[in-house]
Amino acid sequence: MHLLNLGILAHVDAGKTSLTERLLHSVGVIDEIGSVDAGSTRTDTLALERERGITIKSAVVSFPVDDVTVNLIDTPGHPDFIAEVERVLGVLDGAVLVISAVEGVQAQTRVLLRTLQRLRIPTLLFVNKIDRRGAQDEALLRAIARRLTPDAVPMGRVEGLGTRAARFVPGPGPGAADVLADHDDDLLTAYVEGTLGDELLHTALAAQTRQSLAHPLYFGSAITGAGVDALIGGIRELLPTAAGDPGGPVSATVFKVERGPAGEKVAYARMFSGTLRVRDRVPYGEARTEGRVTSIGVFDHGTDVRADAVSAGRIARLWGLADIRIGDAVGEPRKSQERFFAPPTLETVVVPGPGTGRGALHLALTRLAEQDPLIGLRHDEVRRETSVSLYGEVQKEVLQATLADEFGLDVTFRETTPLCIERPVGTGAAVEFNKKDGNPFLATVGLRVDPAPAGSGVDFRMEVELGSMPYAFFKAVEDTVREALGQGLHGWQVTDCTVTMTHSGYSPRQSHAHQGFDKSMSSTGADFRGLTPLVLIEALRRAGTRVHEPMHRFRVEAPADTLGALLPVLAALRAVPRTTRTRGTDCVLDGEVPAARVHALEQQLPGLTRGEGELETAFDHYAPVTGGTVPERPRTDHNPLDRKEYLLNLTRRVGG
């Protein structure tokens, strides 16, 4: 049996979920096609998805195509739920990217294909909605070549475009040989010599598709079924099947976690190697905790069924791994999965409404964060507040509705603010010695902070000998440094720096005859964990830090005669156009805009451009905050910026 793990991706409303329903109907898995509008689709199972008509969580459904079993994963299209897409990409063998024949190439379409190409995931293109009024074919092909990829290979032509009778006629489209010959010298020679036959062309197409060099393009309609059979043929013939040795060591990656009816965790995992059986004990996660698999579900003919085992290539639902998290490796870890999309750049405080207890809200948010690790939670015990990090306003609305529908909790949110970072300006060093100058901790810690290149993260180094004290104390210092860097001089996470341990010392364990361990005279890990934040914050003070805000690159395409109205608004939003060019009657502006102003730009653009403006934005970099007040973030720790307050909070041994 051959397996293919296939992702369906698209900009929101391009018709992904409708296409999934049509595929399941065409291969005989379902008798009746579900409707997104009616909330009766197979993959949008959440009440909120059915209510809003959008996909929020990825879903898996299986169907056979000849001798290939396809595990199809329907993913969200809205950019606010890009984290769901990110997790799925690491488990795919191939993808179908859906484009609307009416709306054309949209912002998220470009983001998704760039990522698929970078990861070299073989991808077919499906232009949906050819039966709709306003559908395009030739103009859209030119737009795809110009704005999406020059490597699209039309697999046929459309008849009756824009009518209910629209249909797709398969056959090599014009220009197919030109595209393929760019990547194949033998094909180019045959093309020039006039000896290029259909068989050679098809062989080259399959080879280049599997190498992600070419993207076969089909036209059709998920509603009428036009072109879907041709797409199914392309999935079967052009995309590679899953690889993996069932007899090898167990290795799987978790891409989704949900809760079962009894509150138990259920992990969705892609098996890359080996065979996992019920009652097997396997290590998982960063801590390599060993757990016993109590039940396994696999996907087959549109549903999931219980199985005794699951082998390489398949996707399984696993029960019994209590502490499993999204992204965890089960069995032998694979190469660490890189982050494909930028982390959230916005934050908001969740405010409990009447009758909503803070304890229940904390538990609900923690459970939601388990399912979406890019939604970071930040608890402020002093103010009794919880903040969540987000991608956008739609995600905030969905979070509010989810808390109401699934947990019965009424919440509101404060105004969304950008998630800033701090970077060291210069070099700073500090040291506190054991039993000297009011140091109440039995520890010596010296740290130096140096700036590092943007994007490099945090590097911890040592200039002291490892043998100078027990390794556990060094580990306590490093772990505490990384934790304490979560809140810098202005309360933001400190990054892009090197922290070097310059001094170390401890009080050895007392071992007098006939006496027990005297904790008051012997260093413990708590001494190093308590002292390190004081030393680190003093080193940061001396180095100085600068707050940086997240910046998005933007691209606006709008009628040229609206430029006069658009530019002043961009300036008011602190958006800076870098390049401006004309394309016929349109103008194209590229530049950067603060993440905090993206939502306002999205809201104002239609009115400024008669509804014809198109905006594409994506996180690009962090830039120093200029002008006005430097944004501060309330601290949630014991506040090492105030030594007296810190020591009072942390220990009764008040010193200094």
XYZ file of C-alpha atoms in Angstrom:
656
model
C 0.000 0.000 0.000
C 1.292 3.436 -0.971
C 0.606 6.443 1.256
C 0.475 10.160 0.498
C 0.089 12.835 3.165
C -1.443 15.745 1.285
C -2.079 19.286 2.498
C -4.792 21.566 1.118
C -3.731 25.208 1.496
C -5.097 28.552 0.312
C -5.948 32.132 1.091
C -9.155 32.359 3.116
C -12.367 31.802 1.085
C -10.587 30.329 -1.945
C -12.567 27.101 -1.465
C -10.247 24.659 0.320
C -12.881 22.986 2.452
C -15.359 22.797 -0.447
C -12.638 21.154 -2.550
C -12.001 18.638 0.234
C -15.709 17.736 0.246
C -15.726 17.352 -3.540
C -12.617 15.121 -3.466
C -14.206 12.852 -0.841
C -17.388 12.635 -2.914
C -15.546 11.966 -6.168
C -13.657 8.990 -4.720
C -16.792 7.564 -3.079
C -16.010 8.227 0.586
C -19.139 10.352 1.151
C -22.527 10.153 -0.580
C -23.489 13.788 -0.115
C -21.295 16.872 -0.384
C -21.263 19.024 2.745
C -21.669 22.783 2.562
C -19.460 25.380 4.257
C -22.415 27.781 4.396
C -24.650 25.143 5.944
C -21.933 23.985 8.357
C -22.149 20.370 7.207
C -18.602 19.718 5.985
C -16.587 16.693 7.065
C -13.443 18.574 8.156
C -14.855 21.719 9.809
C -16.036 19.931 12.937
C -15.799 22.736 15.486
C -19.060 24.572 16.173
C -17.218 27.844 15.704
C -15.925 26.725 12.288
C -19.420 25.828 11.160
C -20.811 29.102 12.495
C -18.207 31.319 10.832
C -17.659 29.277 7.677
C -13.867 29.274 8.087
C -11.317 26.617 8.990
C -9.630 27.263 12.335
C -8.041 23.908 13.185
C -6.355 21.490 10.800
C -8.304 18.290 10.176
C -7.352 14.907 8.692
C -9.476 12.728 6.448
C -8.436 9.724 4.371
C -9.465 8.411 0.943
C -8.150 5.910 -1.621
C -7.035 6.743 -5.161
C -6.339 3.466 -6.943
C -3.486 1.898 -4.958
C -2.638 5.060 -3.012
C -4.189 5.974 0.347
C -4.293 9.748 0.675
C -4.335 11.350 4.125
C -5.728 14.768 3.299
C -5.121 17.610 5.774
C -7.399 20.647 5.473
C -5.687 23.737 6.919
C -6.882 27.241 7.853
C -6.617 29.964 5.222
C -6.846 33.053 7.417
C -3.377 34.465 8.254
C -4.335 34.767 11.934
C -4.204 30.947 12.110
C -0.884 30.515 10.315
C 0.425 28.557 13.316
C -1.914 25.693 12.362
C -0.458 25.685 8.847
C 3.097 25.772 10.190
C 2.648 22.588 12.172
C 1.184 20.709 9.210
C 3.952 21.592 6.738
C 6.484 19.390 8.505
C 4.439 16.223 7.909
C 3.461 16.652 4.241
C 4.573 14.677 1.185
C 2.775 17.038 -1.191
C 0.287 19.893 -1.343
C -2.527 21.415 -3.369
C -2.578 25.212 -3.303
C -6.048 26.536 -4.130
C -6.470 29.874 -5.962
C -9.774 31.623 -6.582
C -10.491 32.267 -10.274
C -12.407 35.384 -9.185
C -10.143 36.967 -6.546
C -6.929 35.710 -8.164
C -3.522 35.643 -6.494
C -3.946 36.973 -2.947
C -1.536 37.895 -0.187
C -1.688 34.578 1.667
C -1.393 32.661 -1.628
C 2.038 34.204 -2.163
C 3.170 33.581 1.428
C 2.134 29.921 1.267
C 3.740 29.102 -2.089
C 7.002 30.805 -1.103
C 7.104 28.609 1.996
C 6.190 25.433 0.104
C 8.947 26.136 -2.420
C 11.500 26.870 0.298
C 10.685 23.536 1.945
C 10.671 21.831 -1.471
C 7.207 20.343 -0.909
C 5.817 19.197 -4.291
C 2.765 21.348 -5.015
C -0.117 21.271 -7.493
C -2.100 24.445 -8.193
C -5.901 24.314 -8.451
C -7.763 27.390 -9.743
C -11.216 27.086 -8.180
C -14.557 28.807 -8.951
C -14.349 28.791 -12.772
C -18.172 28.640 -12.726
C -18.474 32.022 -10.980
C -19.215 35.318 -12.702
C -15.971 37.293 -12.981
C -13.783 34.179 -13.200
C -10.518 34.603 -15.113
C -8.299 32.184 -16.990
C -5.789 33.814 -19.365
C -5.482 36.984 -17.270
C -5.069 34.872 -14.159
C -2.352 32.746 -15.781
C -0.410 35.932 -16.521
C -0.911 37.109 -12.929
C 0.268 33.734 -11.589
C 3.414 33.900 -13.734
C 4.072 37.498 -12.678
C 3.097 37.473 -9.013
C 3.227 33.844 -7.855
C 5.570 31.619 -9.874
C 6.837 31.393 -13.453
C 6.945 27.593 -13.070
C 3.193 26.940 -13.284
C 2.361 24.380 -15.986
C -1.249 24.607 -17.286
C -2.681 21.088 -17.584
C -5.556 22.006 -19.884
C -7.974 24.757 -20.845
C -11.358 26.084 -19.723
C -14.569 26.139 -21.749
C -17.642 28.126 -20.711
C -15.702 30.269 -18.211
C -17.909 32.126 -15.729
C -20.990 29.941 -16.299
C -22.500 26.988 -14.472
C -21.530 24.849 -17.476
C -17.821 25.752 -17.205
C -15.613 22.720 -17.670
C -11.934 21.818 -17.750
C -10.517 20.127 -20.854
C -7.304 18.251 -19.938
C -4.293 18.384 -22.219
C -0.836 19.985 -22.177
C -1.406 23.715 -22.098
C 0.530 26.238 -24.131
C 3.922 27.012 -22.668
C 4.283 23.728 -20.728
C 7.370 22.714 -22.683
C 8.909 26.161 -22.184
C 8.582 25.920 -18.409
C 9.919 22.376 -18.161
C 12.795 22.967 -20.599
C 14.182 25.652 -18.280
C 15.098 22.911 -15.787
C 16.025 20.046 -18.144
C 18.734 20.287 -20.816
C 17.715 17.025 -22.505
C 14.157 18.239 -22.770
C 15.368 21.553 -24.163
C 17.363 19.732 -26.845
C 14.352 17.609 -27.828
C 12.201 20.731 -27.864
C 14.590 22.596 -30.165
C 15.007 19.590 -32.461
C 11.247 19.028 -32.656
C 11.418 15.509 -31.198
C 9.569 16.257 -27.963
C 6.763 13.723 -27.497
C 3.945 13.525 -24.964
C 5.582 10.658 -23.056
C 8.861 12.534 -22.569
C 6.944 15.664 -21.582
C 4.895 13.758 -18.983
C 7.990 12.055 -17.545
C 9.738 15.404 -17.186
C 6.625 16.939 -15.635
C 6.405 14.196 -12.973
C 10.119 14.425 -12.177
C 10.134 18.209 -11.880
C 6.925 18.266 -9.847
C 8.421 15.860 -7.307
C 11.504 18.088 -7.086
C 9.262 21.142 -6.560
C 10.668 22.722 -9.734
C 7.344 22.793 -11.597
C 3.753 23.259 -10.426
C 1.051 21.595 -12.569
C -1.986 23.887 -12.715
C -5.590 22.714 -13.001
C -8.772 24.756 -13.432
C -12.075 23.646 -11.976
C -14.933 24.129 -9.556
C -15.374 22.440 -6.194
C -19.113 23.177 -6.409
C -19.824 21.610 -9.818
C -16.959 19.103 -9.798
C -15.389 20.463 -12.990
C -11.682 19.629 -13.208
C -11.658 17.614 -9.981
C -11.133 14.248 -11.689
C -8.140 15.696 -13.521
C -6.774 17.000 -10.203
C -7.204 13.558 -8.601
C -5.250 12.078 -11.515
C -2.476 14.620 -10.905
C -2.381 13.767 -7.209
C -2.037 10.082 -8.087
C 0.515 10.420 -10.895
C 2.623 13.480 -10.102
C 3.059 13.683 -6.322
C 5.511 11.419 -4.438
C 4.269 8.847 -1.953
C 5.479 8.686 1.636
C 8.877 7.212 2.374
C 10.014 5.472 5.561
C 11.175 2.093 6.852
C 8.495 0.258 8.883
C 11.262 -1.924 10.334
C 13.418 0.977 11.475
C 13.481 2.740 14.830
C 10.252 4.474 15.843
C 10.316 8.157 14.890
C 7.237 10.382 14.674
C 6.352 14.070 14.983
C 3.244 15.448 16.699
C 1.507 18.213 14.723
C -1.790 18.503 16.597
C -3.068 17.827 20.126
C -6.700 17.743 21.183
C -8.653 16.641 24.228
C -10.919 13.583 24.201
C -14.368 13.351 25.831
C -12.831 12.498 29.212
C -10.268 15.296 29.004
C -7.464 12.974 27.927
C -4.844 14.179 25.465
C -4.961 12.797 21.923
C -1.856 13.411 19.781
C -1.887 13.492 15.972
C 1.494 12.215 14.785
C 3.135 11.522 11.426
C 5.172 8.318 11.462
C 8.476 8.787 9.638
C 10.088 5.495 10.616
C 9.365 2.253 12.449
C 6.155 0.675 13.706
C 4.403 1.746 16.903
C 2.130 -0.717 18.696
C -0.447 -0.461 21.436
C 1.196 -0.928 24.867
C 4.620 0.084 23.523
C 6.625 2.333 25.827
C 8.334 5.187 23.945
C 10.278 8.322 24.900
C 8.819 11.639 23.755
C 9.297 15.391 24.077
C 12.353 17.396 25.060
C 12.545 15.698 28.463
C 12.438 12.268 26.742
C 9.726 11.188 29.169
C 8.747 7.570 28.600
C 5.064 6.896 28.119
C 2.936 3.910 27.199
C 0.686 4.094 24.153
C -2.747 2.907 25.295
C -4.627 3.204 22.011
C -3.996 4.017 18.345
C -6.296 5.400 15.675
C -5.511 5.497 11.950
C -7.360 7.196 9.104
C -9.141 5.088 6.498
C -11.973 5.763 4.001
C -13.004 9.109 5.418
C -12.877 8.243 9.105
C -10.468 7.115 11.806
C -10.506 3.571 13.114
C -8.756 1.877 16.007
C -5.699 -0.198 15.164
C -3.177 -2.375 16.990
C -0.222 -0.707 15.287
C 0.801 2.123 12.945
C 3.834 2.076 10.667
C 6.036 4.519 8.753
C 4.276 6.911 6.398
C 0.928 6.957 8.179
C -0.748 9.553 10.374
C -2.053 8.273 13.697
C -3.995 9.436 16.727
C -2.186 8.339 19.897
C -3.599 7.997 23.402
C -1.671 7.552 26.647
C 1.108 10.150 26.330
C -0.102 12.462 29.086
C 2.447 15.275 28.769
C 2.682 15.305 24.960
C 2.883 18.712 23.263
C 2.680 19.929 19.684
C 6.055 19.625 17.973
C 7.256 16.790 20.224
C 9.177 13.877 18.768
C 7.928 10.386 19.596
C 10.706 7.815 19.628
C 13.925 8.957 17.973
C 13.968 12.729 17.348
C 14.301 13.923 13.787
C 16.215 17.005 12.758
C 14.767 19.964 14.657
C 11.900 21.511 12.717
C 12.581 25.111 11.822
C 10.012 27.829 12.219
C 8.474 28.573 8.834
C 6.478 31.662 9.763
C 7.128 34.589 12.083
C 5.960 34.326 15.713
C 2.999 36.415 16.897
C 3.790 40.133 17.133
C 0.718 41.293 19.081
C -0.461 40.895 22.655
C -3.678 41.524 24.583
C -4.870 41.156 28.177
C -7.815 38.806 28.755
C -10.393 40.416 31.069
C -12.835 38.040 32.828
C -16.459 39.105 32.629
C -19.204 38.780 35.255
C -19.344 35.285 36.706
C -16.006 34.212 35.183
C -13.550 33.030 37.828
C -9.858 33.675 37.314
C -9.003 30.072 38.173
C -11.351 28.668 35.536
C -10.062 31.192 32.988
C -6.460 30.272 33.755
C -7.216 26.559 33.249
C -9.095 27.184 29.991
C -6.339 29.359 28.534
C -3.703 26.805 29.531
C -5.626 24.086 27.682
C -5.938 26.260 24.584
C -2.209 27.031 24.704
C -1.518 23.276 24.733
C -3.272 23.072 21.369
C -1.562 26.182 19.977
C 1.958 26.710 21.392
C 2.406 29.947 19.442
C -0.314 31.483 21.605
C 1.999 32.417 24.462
C 0.479 32.941 27.902
C 1.897 35.437 30.373
C 0.537 35.465 33.918
C 0.944 38.540 36.120
C 0.330 37.360 39.675
C 0.684 40.880 41.117
C -2.056 42.375 38.913
C -3.852 39.047 38.565
C -3.879 39.396 34.780
C -3.215 37.020 31.886
C -1.930 38.164 28.517
C -1.993 36.163 25.280
C 0.080 36.683 22.162
C -1.788 36.805 18.859
C -1.433 37.203 15.103
C -4.455 39.461 14.599
C -7.893 40.683 15.541
C -9.782 37.741 14.002
C -7.836 35.368 16.231
C -8.914 37.461 19.237
C -12.568 37.130 18.202
C -12.225 33.377 17.760
C -10.496 33.020 21.135
C -13.346 34.934 22.788
C -15.974 32.735 21.114
C -14.050 29.535 21.953
C -13.852 30.435 25.635
C -17.617 31.091 25.620
C -18.673 28.016 23.615
C -16.295 25.360 24.973
C -15.737 26.567 28.534
C -18.757 28.777 29.264
C -16.507 31.731 30.116
C -17.394 35.345 29.341
C -14.312 37.447 28.557
C -13.353 40.693 26.874
C -9.966 41.988 25.782
C -7.999 45.145 26.247
C -6.619 46.990 23.254
C -4.108 44.939 21.269
C -0.517 46.133 21.671
C 2.662 45.148 19.816
C 5.038 42.593 21.326
C 8.345 44.448 21.489
C 11.812 43.120 22.288
C 14.902 44.599 23.926
C 18.427 44.388 22.546
C 21.614 45.356 24.438
C 23.186 48.599 23.258
C 26.705 47.923 24.566
C 28.657 45.648 26.894
C 27.958 45.448 30.612
C 29.317 43.253 33.393
C 28.453 42.655 37.052
C 29.528 40.257 39.794
C 28.422 39.418 43.339
C 30.718 37.450 45.643
C 29.770 34.847 48.181
C 29.427 36.351 51.710
C 30.473 39.854 50.580
C 28.820 43.280 50.180
C 25.388 42.301 51.418
C 25.003 39.243 49.167
C 22.503 37.073 51.083
C 23.052 34.048 48.812
C 25.787 31.459 49.273
C 26.985 31.866 45.710
C 29.380 33.839 43.526
C 28.065 34.783 40.098
C 29.659 37.091 37.535
C 28.039 37.781 34.153
C 28.902 39.848 31.097
C 26.339 40.819 28.467
C 27.462 41.595 24.908
C 25.284 42.545 21.919
C 25.003 39.971 19.117
C 23.762 40.182 15.494
C 20.022 40.631 14.938
C 18.224 37.315 14.793
C 20.944 35.361 16.570
C 18.957 34.833 19.772
C 20.696 34.193 23.098
C 24.056 32.460 23.484
C 25.353 31.433 26.931
C 29.100 30.954 27.385
C 31.530 30.373 30.237
C 34.929 31.844 31.004
C 35.225 29.807 34.208
C 36.356 26.219 34.512
C 33.593 23.638 34.616
C 35.377 21.842 37.427
C 35.344 24.855 39.701
C 31.965 23.882 41.183
C 29.251 21.235 40.702
C 27.717 21.189 37.237
C 24.206 21.537 38.682
C 25.096 25.071 39.834
C 26.285 26.076 36.357
C 23.065 24.651 34.933
C 21.035 26.625 37.486
C 22.783 29.851 36.374
C 22.247 29.201 32.644
C 18.593 28.216 33.053
C 17.928 31.266 35.217
C 19.694 33.589 32.762
C 17.485 32.373 29.913
C 14.363 32.720 32.052
C 15.317 36.153 33.427
C 16.003 37.494 29.916
C 12.260 37.208 29.369
C 11.934 40.590 31.095
C 14.556 43.264 30.490
C 14.971 46.810 31.771
C 11.679 47.837 30.150
C 9.878 44.528 30.758
C 10.308 43.072 27.250
C 12.154 39.916 26.254
C 15.881 40.510 25.785
C 17.379 38.807 22.746
C 20.281 38.935 20.294
C 22.964 38.882 22.965
C 25.763 36.758 24.386
C 25.814 36.201 28.148
C 29.153 35.012 29.518
C 29.703 33.677 33.034
C 32.883 35.347 34.282
C 32.960 34.398 37.981
C 31.769 31.408 39.981
C 32.043 30.195 43.546
C 30.134 28.266 46.195
C 30.186 27.073 49.784
C 30.943 23.331 49.836
C 28.602 20.926 51.552
C 29.332 20.680 55.267
C 30.424 17.183 56.280
C 31.481 17.404 59.930
C 31.595 14.127 61.780
C 28.309 13.056 63.376
C 26.533 16.122 61.900
C 23.918 16.272 59.198
C 23.915 18.546 56.157
C 23.760 22.200 57.290
C 21.785 23.976 54.573
C 22.464 27.396 56.091
C 26.210 26.961 55.484
C 26.172 25.077 52.172
C 25.313 26.341 48.699
C 22.242 24.981 46.928
C 20.809 25.506 43.480
C 18.344 27.963 45.012
C 21.236 30.287 45.913
C 22.331 30.494 42.274
C 18.773 30.810 40.999
C 18.147 33.629 43.456
C 21.352 35.584 42.818
C 21.548 35.309 39.035
C 18.666 37.732 38.196
C 20.275 40.472 40.363
C 23.631 40.088 38.613
C 22.090 39.838 35.159
C 19.887 42.909 35.539
C 22.874 44.948 36.786
C 24.923 43.821 33.765
C 22.014 44.840 31.522
C 21.827 48.226 33.261
C 25.467 48.855 32.495
C 25.113 47.633 28.918
C 21.880 49.511 28.329
C 19.032 48.144 26.228
C 16.945 49.604 23.434
C 13.320 48.654 22.824
C 12.523 47.465 19.291
C 9.016 47.148 17.841
C 7.908 44.566 15.237
C 7.776 45.895 11.678
C 5.881 44.346 8.775
C 6.811 44.746 5.155
C 3.811 45.789 3.121
C 2.830 45.826 -0.509
C -0.129 47.908 -1.646
C -1.487 47.672 -5.183
C -4.115 50.342 -5.888
C -5.394 52.610 -8.681
C -2.774 55.259 -9.423
C -5.289 58.094 -9.029
C -5.829 57.136 -5.353
C -2.172 57.633 -4.451
C -2.791 61.206 -3.303
C -5.300 60.049 -0.691
C -3.269 56.998 0.305
C 0.126 58.544 1.066
C -0.979 60.897 3.914
C -2.758 58.000 5.650
C 0.336 55.829 5.332
C 2.389 58.627 6.880
C -0.094 58.980 9.767
C 0.235 55.235 10.418
C 4.049 55.573 10.421
C 4.233 53.436 7.286
C 7.272 54.218 5.149
C 7.028 53.481 1.393
C 10.400 52.354 0.051
C 9.591 51.890 -3.619
C 6.746 53.095 -5.819
C 6.148 51.893 -9.359
C 3.311 51.969 -11.844
C 1.758 49.028 -13.633
C -0.726 50.235 -16.215
C -3.368 52.230 -14.347
C -2.250 50.860 -10.984
C 0.547 51.827 -8.654
C 2.476 49.417 -6.423
C 3.973 50.604 -3.132
C 6.428 48.512 -1.103
C 7.586 49.544 2.329
C 7.378 48.871 6.051
C 4.751 49.596 8.692
C 4.659 48.993 12.473
C 2.822 45.780 13.337
C 0.541 47.749 15.638
C -0.786 49.748 12.655
C -1.420 46.878 10.213
C -5.025 46.353 11.325
C -5.810 50.064 10.912
C -4.296 49.994 7.416
C -6.421 46.955 6.500
C -9.546 48.765 7.667
C -8.847 52.073 5.898
C -7.514 50.787 2.576
C -10.880 49.894 0.936
C -12.310 53.363 1.552
C -9.169 55.070 0.257
C -8.999 53.003 -2.945
C -12.697 52.598 -3.915
C -12.474 48.998 -2.754
C -9.837 48.182 -5.395
C -6.733 48.304 -3.179
C -4.931 45.071 -2.311
C -2.706 44.793 0.754
C -0.095 42.153 1.509
C 1.827 42.254 4.793
C 4.193 39.947 6.636
C 6.512 40.309 9.606
C 9.956 41.439 8.477
C 12.130 42.700 11.332
C 12.327 44.588 14.612
C 13.249 48.287 14.509
C 14.200 50.648 17.347
C 11.282 52.610 18.756
C 11.822 56.227 17.762
C 10.106 59.327 19.095
C 7.600 59.528 21.909
C 7.623 57.441 25.067
C 9.507 54.151 25.138
C 6.864 51.413 25.650
C 7.094 49.677 29.023
C 5.698 46.258 29.888
C 4.578 45.489 33.465
C 6.829 42.951 35.156
C 5.518 39.610 36.353
C 8.613 38.478 38.292
C 10.050 39.475 41.702
C 11.501 42.616 40.034
C 15.301 42.434 40.346
C 15.375 46.084 39.203
C 14.526 46.919 42.826
C 16.997 45.004 44.991
C 15.172 45.546 48.274
C 11.797 44.538 46.852
C 13.350 41.523 45.136
C 14.989 40.226 48.305
C 11.878 40.809 50.378
C 9.841 38.835 47.860
C 12.345 36.045 47.461
C 13.900 35.415 50.854
C 13.658 36.400 54.475
C 17.447 36.845 54.640
C 17.346 40.562 53.843
C 20.729 41.975 52.976
C 22.333 44.956 51.261
